PDB file of C-alpha atoms in Angstrom:
ATOM      1  CA  UNK A   1      14.729   0.613  15.153  1.00 90.00           C
ATOM      2  CA  UNK A   2      18.031  -1.136  15.688  1.00 95.00           C
ATOM      3  CA  UNK A   3      20.913  -0.424  13.332  1.00 96.00           C
ATOM      4  CA  UNK A   4      24.158  -2.015  12.208  1.00 97.00           C
ATOM      5  CA  UNK A   5      27.015  -1.248   9.832  1.00 97.00           C
ATOM      6  CA  UNK A   6      26.661  -2.990   6.475  1.00 97.00           C
ATOM      7  CA  UNK A   7      29.552  -5.416   6.005  1.00 97.00           C
ATOM      8  CA  UNK A   8      29.462  -4.965   2.198  1.00 97.00           C
ATOM      9  CA  UNK A   9      28.938  -8.720   1.822  1.00 97.00           C
ATOM     10  CA  UNK A  10      25.373  -9.105   3.057  1.00 97.00           C
ATOM     11  CA  UNK A  11      22.511  -9.179   0.576  1.00 97.00           C
ATOM     12  CA  UNK A  12      20.139  -6.261   1.200  1.00 98.00           C
ATOM     13  CA  UNK A  13      16.345  -6.340   1.052  1.00 97.00           C
ATOM     14  CA  UNK A  14      14.489  -3.123   0.227  1.00 96.00           C
ATOM     15  CA  UNK A  15      11.097  -2.108   1.647  1.00 96.00           C
ATOM     16  CA  UNK A  16       9.432  -3.128  -1.633  1.00 96.00           C
ATOM     17  CA  UNK A  17      10.913  -6.628  -1.381  1.00 95.00           C
ATOM     18  CA  UNK A  18      13.701  -6.174  -3.902  1.00 96.00           C
ATOM     19  CA  UNK A  19      16.741  -8.322  -3.084  1.00 98.00           C
ATOM     20  CA  UNK A  20      20.061  -6.645  -3.902  1.00 98.00           C
ATOM     21  CA  UNK A  21      23.389  -8.422  -4.035  1.00 98.00           C
ATOM     22  CA  UNK A  22      26.398  -6.453  -2.843  1.00 98.00           C
ATOM     23  CA  UNK A  23      27.401  -5.904  -6.478  1.00 98.00           C
ATOM     24  CA  UNK A  24      23.964  -4.441  -7.269  1.00 98.00           C
ATOM     25  CA  UNK A  25      24.262  -2.121  -4.262  1.00 97.00           C
ATOM     26  CA  UNK A  26      27.723  -1.033  -5.453  1.00 98.00           C
ATOM     27  CA  UNK A  27      26.290  -0.334  -8.914  1.00 97.00           C
ATOM     28  CA  UNK A  28      23.416   1.776  -7.524  1.00 96.00           C
ATOM     29  CA  UNK A  29      25.539   3.526  -4.882  1.00 96.00           C
ATOM     30  CA  UNK A  30      29.121   3.717  -6.210  1.00 97.00           C
ATOM     31  CA  UNK A  31      30.495   5.407  -3.080  1.00 96.00           C
ATOM     32  CA  UNK A  32      29.589   2.296  -1.102  1.00 96.00           C
ATOM     33  CA  UNK A  33      32.520   0.530  -2.842  1.00 96.00           C
ATOM     34  CA  UNK A  34      35.039   2.764  -1.110  1.00 96.00           C
ATOM     35  CA  UNK A  35      36.778   1.094   1.813  1.00 94.00           C
ATOM     36  CA  UNK A  36      36.555   4.227   3.983  1.00 95.00           C
ATOM     37  CA  UNK A  37      32.763   4.567   3.568  1.00 96.00           C
ATOM     38  CA  UNK A  38      30.515   2.868   6.118  1.00 97.00           C
ATOM     39  CA  UNK A  39      26.779   2.531   5.654  1.00 97.00           C
ATOM     40  CA  UNK A  40      24.137   2.111   8.333  1.00 97.00           C
ATOM     41  CA  UNK A  41      21.378  -0.404   7.631  1.00 97.00           C
ATOM     42  CA  UNK A  42      18.496  -1.695   9.718  1.00 97.00           C
ATOM     43  CA  UNK A  43      19.222  -4.734  11.856  1.00 96.00           C
ATOM     44  CA  UNK A  44      16.115  -6.602  10.709  1.00 96.00           C
ATOM     45  CA  UNK A  45      15.093  -8.813   7.758  1.00 95.00           C
ATOM     46  CA  UNK A  46      14.134  -5.842   5.561  1.00 96.00           C
ATOM     47  CA  UNK A  47      17.491  -4.240   6.207  1.00 95.00           C
ATOM     48  CA  UNK A  48      17.528  -1.524   3.563  1.00 96.00           C
ATOM     49  CA  UNK A  49      14.749   0.466   5.182  1.00 95.00           C
ATOM     50  CA  UNK A  50      17.675   2.793   5.830  1.00 96.00           C
ATOM     51  CA  UNK A  51      20.949   3.148   3.954  1.00 97.00           C
ATOM     52  CA  UNK A  52      22.778   6.076   5.500  1.00 96.00           C
ATOM     53  CA  UNK A  53      26.444   7.045   5.401  1.00 97.00           C
ATOM     54  CA  UNK A  54      27.729   6.516   8.950  1.00 97.00           C
ATOM     55  CA  UNK A  55      29.681   9.732   9.625  1.00 96.00           C
ATOM     56  CA  UNK A  56      26.933  12.006   8.273  1.00 96.00           C
ATOM     57  CA  UNK A  57      24.316  10.102  10.266  1.00 97.00           C
ATOM     58  CA  UNK A  58      26.432  10.329  13.408  1.00 96.00           C
ATOM     59  CA  UNK A  59      26.826  14.103  13.003  1.00 96.00           C
ATOM     60  CA  UNK A  60      23.116  14.617  12.269  1.00 95.00           C
ATOM     61  CA  UNK A  61      22.080  12.806  15.439  1.00 95.00           C
ATOM     62  CA  UNK A  62      24.764  14.564  17.487  1.00 95.00           C
ATOM     63  CA  UNK A  63      23.305  17.934  16.392  1.00 93.00           C
ATOM     64  CA  UNK A  64      19.838  16.741  17.400  1.00 91.00           C
ATOM     65  CA  UNK A  65      21.053  16.087  20.942  1.00 89.00           C
ATOM     66  CA  UNK A  66      22.077  12.442  20.945  1.00 93.00           C
ATOM     67  CA  UNK A  67      24.829  11.681  23.463  1.00 91.00           C
ATOM     68  CA  UNK A  68      27.583  10.680  21.051  1.00 95.00           C
ATOM     69  CA  UNK A  69      31.277  11.072  21.855  1.00 94.00           C
ATOM     70  CA  UNK A  70      34.382  10.559  19.743  1.00 92.00           C
ATOM     71  CA  UNK A  71      35.486   7.717  22.037  1.00 96.00           C
ATOM     72  CA  UNK A  72      32.445   5.558  21.231  1.00 96.00           C
ATOM     73  CA  UNK A  73      32.687   2.480  19.041  1.00 97.00           C
ATOM     74  CA  UNK A  74      30.537   2.327  15.926  1.00 97.00           C
ATOM     75  CA  UNK A  75      28.075   0.001  17.668  1.00 96.00           C
ATOM     76  CA  UNK A  76      27.877   2.290  20.717  1.00 97.00           C
ATOM     77  CA  UNK A  77      27.034   5.186  18.388  1.00 97.00           C
ATOM     78  CA  UNK A  78      24.288   3.127  16.736  1.00 97.00           C
ATOM     79  CA  UNK A  79      22.949   2.081  20.152  1.00 96.00           C
ATOM     80  CA  UNK A  80      22.881   5.746  21.243  1.00 96.00           C
ATOM     81  CA  UNK A  81      20.942   6.655  18.093  1.00 96.00           C
ATOM     82  CA  UNK A  82      18.455   3.855  18.736  1.00 96.00           C
ATOM     83  CA  UNK A  83      18.023   4.971  22.355  1.00 95.00           C
ATOM     84  CA  UNK A  84      17.502   8.582  21.232  1.00 94.00           C
ATOM     85  CA  UNK A  85      14.836   7.537  18.726  1.00 93.00           C
ATOM     86  CA  UNK A  86      13.043   5.358  21.264  1.00 93.00           C
ATOM     87  CA  UNK A  87      13.255   8.020  24.011  1.00 90.00           C
ATOM     88  CA  UNK A  88      12.974  11.400  22.294  1.00 83.00           C
ATOM     89  CA  UNK A  89      13.516  14.518  24.376  1.00 79.00           C
ATOM     90  CA  UNK A  90      10.424  16.352  25.499  1.00 73.00           C
ATOM     91  CA  UNK A  91       9.442  19.010  23.000  1.00 75.00           C
ATOM     92  CA  UNK A  92       7.596  21.919  24.480  1.00 78.00           C
ATOM     93  CA  UNK A  93       5.512  22.224  27.623  1.00 81.00           C
ATOM     94  CA  UNK A  94       3.690  19.240  29.089  1.00 80.00           C
ATOM     95  CA  UNK A  95      -0.109  19.074  29.312  1.00 84.00           C
ATOM     96  CA  UNK A  96       0.100  19.983  33.005  1.00 87.00           C
ATOM     97  CA  UNK A  97       2.223  23.054  32.253  1.00 87.00           C
ATOM     98  CA  UNK A  98      -0.222  24.231  29.577  1.00 87.00           C
ATOM     99  CA  UNK A  99      -3.186  23.795  31.964  1.00 91.00           C
ATOM    100  CA  UNK A 100      -1.368  25.709  34.708  1.00 90.00           C
ATOM    101  CA  UNK A 101      -0.552  28.548  32.297  1.00 89.00           C
ATOM    102  CA  UNK A 102      -4.186  28.727  31.157  1.00 89.00           C
ATOM    103  CA  UNK A 103      -5.401  28.894  34.759  1.00 88.00           C
ATOM    104  CA  UNK A 104      -2.898  31.651  35.558  1.00 90.00           C
ATOM    105  CA  UNK A 105      -4.102  33.595  32.527  1.00 86.00           C
ATOM    106  CA  UNK A 106      -7.739  33.176  33.626  1.00 86.00           C
ATOM    107  CA  UNK A 107      -6.852  34.450  37.100  1.00 85.00           C
ATOM    108  CA  UNK A 108      -5.074  37.467  35.671  1.00 83.00           C
ATOM    109  CA  UNK A 109      -8.097  38.297  33.517  1.00 82.00           C
ATOM    110  CA  UNK A 110     -10.215  38.510  36.669  1.00 83.00           C
ATOM    111  CA  UNK A 111      -8.052  41.262  38.210  1.00 81.00           C
ATOM    112  CA  UNK A 112      -9.868  44.603  37.854  1.00 80.00           C
ATOM    113  CA  UNK A 113      -8.042  47.243  35.831  1.00 73.00           C
ATOM    114  CA  UNK A 114      -7.924  50.777  37.226  1.00 69.00           C
TER     115      UNK A 114
END
């Protein structure tokens, strides 16, 4: 999914099709009124599939292993998050590694014990 920073002027559309004016968003999420708060939204027609505070989101993805540096622009951070989601790191051994381990175990079981 591609992301962008909400400009606090764009109308937001929720996953259930609800259309929210900026004022309605401010009423539901009062912190979004603050000038120092940035919110990440989806860069697609149904843009409120996510509504995440930028700095917390950035830190969460950094802890998960996304390559995010302090020198990056906001858009570069969002692009790094998108890349990370589309190309997740390998988790655990591959199928080939599991097969090799099973074959090694079988071979070891065949060794006579004395």
